[in-house]
Amino acid sequence: MLRSQNYQTPSGSLAQSSDRKVLGYITASLVVLPFLIWYIDGSVKGFILSVQSEWGLRVATAITAMGYGLADAAIAGMLLVIGLKAGRPREALAGRLGLFAVVVSSLSGQLFKHLFCRARPLTEKSGQFFSEFPCLGKGAGFISFPSGHAVTAFALAFVLARAYPRYMLLFYGLAGLVALSRVYLAKHFPSDVVAGAAVGILAGWIVCRFAAFSPVHGHT
């Protein structure tokens, strides 16, 4: 619960005590990524293809919809509108920064996708990096790394977790389900979604850390 405040903090209520955790996660992701790419991705792909079912694909498709950039932007936008209309500063702030985080993370994710040009799991050059470099205009089959769904889902989850720390596990849990759904659908490798989560969290942190905030008043 946020209490009324008579001062303005440099980074607001959404960027407190997170610097070390974020940088620690990013560092851990960079360390583990080579191991995932070399030893885990191929094995997981084979396992997933062996356990996929019609029911599972339907569930994963429904879950993965939560990670579309437009869906995440819509969630943040609705939160912003609710906050402005109802006079709830916390919701307005979370919605505004959530929208910024989704946009920043999505653009960053697209930049990395077209830089690394990794072939998706079910393509002929499955898992290869720089497979069609430059891959701009070569189709969605060569932009696997990082997972765009994971990028935007974790960016929004980061902002919401800062705004509503009581529900942190819920927000990150939903983002995690989105990431897992991408692997189950054989659209991405485990390393793709780990990298996507790292990019998304970093984007969310940057938005919350360096944006100019207004004082937050009222209760949730």
Short mmCIF file of C-alpha atoms in Angstrom, two decimals:
data_model
loop_
_atom_site.label_atom_id
_atom_site.label_comp_id
_atom_site.label_asym_id
_atom_site.label_seq_id
_atom_site.Cartn_x
_atom_site.Cartn_y
_atom_site.Cartn_z
CA MET A 1 0.00 0.00 0.00
CA LEU A 2 1.30 3.43 -0.94
CA ARG A 3 0.79 6.22 1.57
CA SER A 4 0.55 9.89 0.70
CA GLN A 5 3.94 11.48 0.16
CA ASN A 6 5.00 15.12 0.11
CA TYR A 7 8.19 14.64 -1.79
CA GLN A 8 9.41 13.33 -5.10
CA THR A 9 11.86 10.46 -5.29
CA PRO A 10 14.34 10.24 -8.15
CA SER A 11 13.04 6.91 -9.35
CA GLY A 12 9.61 6.65 -7.74
CA SER A 13 8.13 3.63 -6.05
CA LEU A 14 8.69 1.34 -9.02
CA ALA A 15 12.50 1.20 -8.94
CA GLN A 16 13.52 0.50 -5.36
CA SER A 17 16.02 -2.13 -4.26
CA SER A 18 16.12 -3.73 -7.69
CA ASP A 19 19.48 -2.73 -9.16
CA ARG A 20 21.52 -5.61 -7.78
CA LYS A 21 18.82 -8.20 -8.44
CA VAL A 22 18.39 -7.12 -12.05
CA LEU A 23 22.10 -6.94 -12.78
CA GLY A 24 22.57 -10.28 -11.02
CA TYR A 25 19.91 -11.92 -13.17
CA ILE A 26 21.32 -10.44 -16.38
CA THR A 27 24.81 -11.64 -15.48
CA ALA A 28 23.55 -15.13 -14.60
CA SER A 29 21.67 -15.29 -17.91
CA LEU A 30 24.76 -14.39 -19.90
CA VAL A 31 26.73 -17.07 -18.06
CA VAL A 32 24.15 -19.82 -18.57
CA LEU A 33 23.22 -19.00 -22.19
CA PRO A 34 26.20 -20.74 -23.84
CA PHE A 35 25.49 -23.90 -21.81
CA LEU A 36 21.84 -23.84 -22.88
CA ILE A 37 22.70 -23.28 -26.53
CA TRP A 38 25.34 -26.01 -26.73
CA TYR A 39 23.93 -28.72 -24.47
CA ILE A 40 20.25 -28.14 -23.69
CA ASP A 41 18.41 -26.61 -26.64
CA GLY A 42 18.61 -29.61 -28.96
CA SER A 43 17.63 -32.12 -26.29
CA VAL A 44 14.66 -30.06 -25.14
CA LYS A 45 13.48 -29.64 -28.72
CA GLY A 46 13.45 -33.40 -29.23
CA PHE A 47 11.68 -33.99 -25.91
CA ILE A 48 9.03 -31.37 -26.61
CA LEU A 49 8.24 -32.80 -30.02
CA SER A 50 7.81 -36.23 -28.43
CA VAL A 51 5.33 -35.07 -25.78
CA GLN A 52 3.25 -32.53 -27.70
CA SER A 53 -0.46 -33.29 -27.75
CA GLU A 54 -3.47 -31.65 -29.35
CA TRP A 55 -4.80 -30.59 -25.96
CA GLY A 56 -1.42 -29.28 -24.85
CA LEU A 57 -1.01 -27.27 -28.04
CA ARG A 58 -4.39 -25.64 -27.51
CA VAL A 59 -3.54 -24.66 -23.95
CA ALA A 60 -0.10 -23.38 -24.93
CA THR A 61 -1.58 -21.35 -27.79
CA ALA A 62 -4.01 -19.68 -25.37
CA ILE A 63 -1.24 -18.92 -22.90
CA THR A 64 1.15 -17.62 -25.52
CA ALA A 65 -1.42 -14.99 -26.54
CA MET A 66 -0.66 -13.15 -23.28
CA GLY A 67 2.86 -12.51 -24.53
CA TYR A 68 2.01 -10.72 -27.75
CA GLY A 69 3.37 -7.20 -27.65
CA LEU A 70 0.01 -5.71 -28.55
CA ALA A 71 -1.69 -7.71 -25.79
CA ASP A 72 0.82 -6.53 -23.19
CA ALA A 73 0.53 -2.95 -24.44
CA ALA A 74 -3.26 -3.22 -24.18
CA ILE A 75 -3.01 -4.43 -20.57
CA ALA A 76 -0.74 -1.52 -19.66
CA GLY A 77 -2.95 0.90 -21.59
CA MET A 78 -6.09 -0.23 -19.77
CA LEU A 79 -4.31 0.13 -16.44
CA LEU A 80 -3.28 3.66 -17.42
CA VAL A 81 -6.84 4.61 -18.43
CA ILE A 82 -8.28 3.15 -15.24
CA GLY A 83 -5.76 5.05 -13.17
CA LEU A 84 -6.48 8.35 -14.91
CA LYS A 85 -10.26 7.96 -14.93
CA ALA A 86 -10.51 6.73 -11.33
CA GLY A 87 -7.90 9.10 -9.96
CA ARG A 88 -5.60 6.30 -8.85
CA PRO A 89 -1.98 7.46 -9.26
CA ARG A 90 -0.43 4.06 -8.68
CA GLU A 91 -2.42 2.47 -11.50
CA ALA A 92 -1.76 5.44 -13.79
CA LEU A 93 1.97 5.29 -13.09
CA ALA A 94 2.16 1.51 -13.49
CA GLY A 95 0.19 1.67 -16.74
CA ARG A 96 2.31 4.47 -18.19
CA LEU A 97 5.62 2.83 -17.33
CA GLY A 98 4.32 -0.58 -18.31
CA LEU A 99 3.48 0.79 -21.74
CA PHE A 100 6.92 2.36 -22.06
CA ALA A 101 8.55 -0.89 -20.95
CA VAL A 102 6.64 -2.93 -23.53
CA VAL A 103 7.60 -0.54 -26.32
CA VAL A 104 11.27 -0.31 -25.31
CA SER A 105 11.61 -4.06 -24.79
CA SER A 106 9.83 -4.88 -28.05
CA LEU A 107 12.10 -2.61 -30.08
CA SER A 108 15.18 -3.99 -28.32
CA GLY A 109 14.03 -7.56 -28.91
CA GLN A 110 13.51 -6.93 -32.61
CA LEU A 111 16.97 -5.42 -32.87
CA PHE A 112 18.58 -8.51 -31.31
CA LYS A 113 16.44 -10.85 -33.41
CA HIS A 114 17.65 -9.32 -36.65
CA LEU A 115 21.20 -9.11 -35.36
CA PHE A 116 21.55 -12.77 -34.38
CA CYS A 117 19.34 -14.26 -37.13
CA ARG A 118 18.83 -17.57 -35.34
CA ALA A 119 16.75 -20.21 -37.13
CA ARG A 120 13.67 -21.43 -35.25
CA PRO A 121 13.43 -25.03 -33.98
CA LEU A 122 11.37 -26.35 -36.89
CA THR A 123 13.30 -24.72 -39.73
CA GLU A 124 15.88 -26.43 -41.93
CA LYS A 125 18.80 -24.71 -40.21
CA SER A 126 17.31 -25.24 -36.75
CA GLY A 127 19.20 -23.45 -33.99
CA GLN A 128 21.88 -21.90 -36.19
CA PHE A 129 22.86 -18.29 -35.56
CA PHE A 130 23.43 -15.88 -38.46
CA SER A 131 21.73 -18.47 -40.64
CA GLU A 132 20.43 -15.92 -43.15
CA PHE A 133 22.41 -12.86 -42.15
CA PRO A 134 21.27 -10.20 -42.74
CA CYS A 135 17.88 -11.73 -42.01
CA LEU A 136 15.80 -8.60 -42.49
CA GLY A 137 12.97 -9.56 -44.80
CA LYS A 138 13.88 -13.27 -44.76
CA GLY A 139 10.78 -14.29 -42.80
CA ALA A 140 9.88 -15.18 -39.21
CA GLY A 141 11.77 -18.47 -39.39
CA PHE A 142 15.11 -16.76 -38.81
CA ILE A 143 14.35 -14.48 -35.86
CA SER A 144 14.24 -16.95 -32.98
CA PHE A 145 16.68 -15.30 -30.56
CA PRO A 146 15.47 -13.84 -28.27
CA SER A 147 11.81 -14.74 -27.82
CA GLY A 148 9.73 -11.63 -28.42
CA HIS A 149 6.88 -12.99 -26.30
CA ALA A 150 9.22 -13.50 -23.35
CA VAL A 151 10.70 -10.04 -23.85
CA THR A 152 7.43 -8.12 -23.57
CA ALA A 153 5.85 -10.43 -20.98
CA PHE A 154 8.77 -10.04 -18.57
CA ALA A 155 9.09 -6.30 -19.22
CA LEU A 156 5.48 -5.77 -18.18
CA ALA A 157 5.82 -8.24 -15.30
CA PHE A 158 8.79 -6.29 -13.96
CA VAL A 159 6.88 -3.01 -13.86
CA LEU A 160 3.76 -4.59 -12.34
CA ALA A 161 5.87 -6.41 -9.74
CA ARG A 162 7.40 -3.08 -8.71
CA ALA A 163 3.99 -1.47 -8.49
CA TYR A 164 2.32 -4.39 -6.70
CA PRO A 165 5.09 -6.35 -4.91
CA ARG A 166 2.51 -8.47 -3.09
CA TYR A 167 1.65 -10.10 -6.41
CA MET A 168 5.20 -10.39 -7.73
CA LEU A 169 5.07 -14.19 -7.97
CA LEU A 170 1.82 -14.00 -9.93
CA PHE A 171 3.19 -11.58 -12.51
CA TYR A 172 6.45 -13.43 -13.00
CA GLY A 173 4.62 -16.74 -12.95
CA LEU A 174 2.37 -15.65 -15.81
CA ALA A 175 5.38 -14.36 -17.76
CA GLY A 176 7.12 -17.67 -17.11
CA LEU A 177 4.12 -19.57 -18.46
CA VAL A 178 4.26 -17.48 -21.62
CA ALA A 179 7.94 -18.35 -22.02
CA LEU A 180 7.28 -22.06 -21.45
CA SER A 181 4.43 -21.99 -23.96
CA ARG A 182 6.81 -20.77 -26.65
CA VAL A 183 9.11 -23.72 -26.00
CA TYR A 184 6.19 -26.19 -25.92
CA LEU A 185 4.90 -24.87 -29.24
CA ALA A 186 8.41 -25.43 -30.67
CA LYS A 187 8.60 -21.78 -31.65
CA HIS A 188 11.68 -21.16 -29.51
CA PHE A 189 14.55 -22.88 -27.74
CA PRO A 190 15.06 -22.59 -23.95
CA SER A 191 17.97 -20.18 -24.53
CA ASP A 192 15.66 -17.95 -26.60
CA VAL A 193 13.20 -17.47 -23.75
CA VAL A 194 15.92 -17.04 -21.12
CA ALA A 195 17.49 -14.32 -23.25
CA GLY A 196 14.05 -12.82 -23.83
CA ALA A 197 13.33 -12.70 -20.12
CA ALA A 198 16.68 -10.99 -19.52
CA VAL A 199 16.04 -8.36 -22.20
CA GLY A 200 12.53 -7.73 -20.89
CA ILE A 201 13.58 -7.38 -17.27
CA LEU A 202 16.45 -5.09 -18.24
CA ALA A 203 14.10 -2.91 -20.31
CA GLY A 204 11.60 -2.73 -17.45
CA TRP A 205 14.34 -1.81 -15.02
CA ILE A 206 15.72 0.90 -17.29
CA VAL A 207 12.27 2.45 -17.71
CA CYS A 208 11.59 2.39 -13.96
CA ARG A 209 15.08 3.50 -13.00
CA PHE A 210 15.61 6.40 -15.34
CA ALA A 211 12.13 7.72 -16.13
CA ALA A 212 11.00 10.96 -14.47
CA PHE A 213 8.32 10.12 -11.91
CA SER A 214 5.63 12.18 -10.28
CA PRO A 215 4.75 11.87 -6.58
CA VAL A 216 2.40 8.95 -5.96
CA HIS A 217 -0.57 9.55 -3.70
CA GLY A 218 -3.48 7.48 -2.48
CA HIS A 219 -4.11 3.83 -1.66
CA THR A 220 -4.60 0.63 -3.59
#
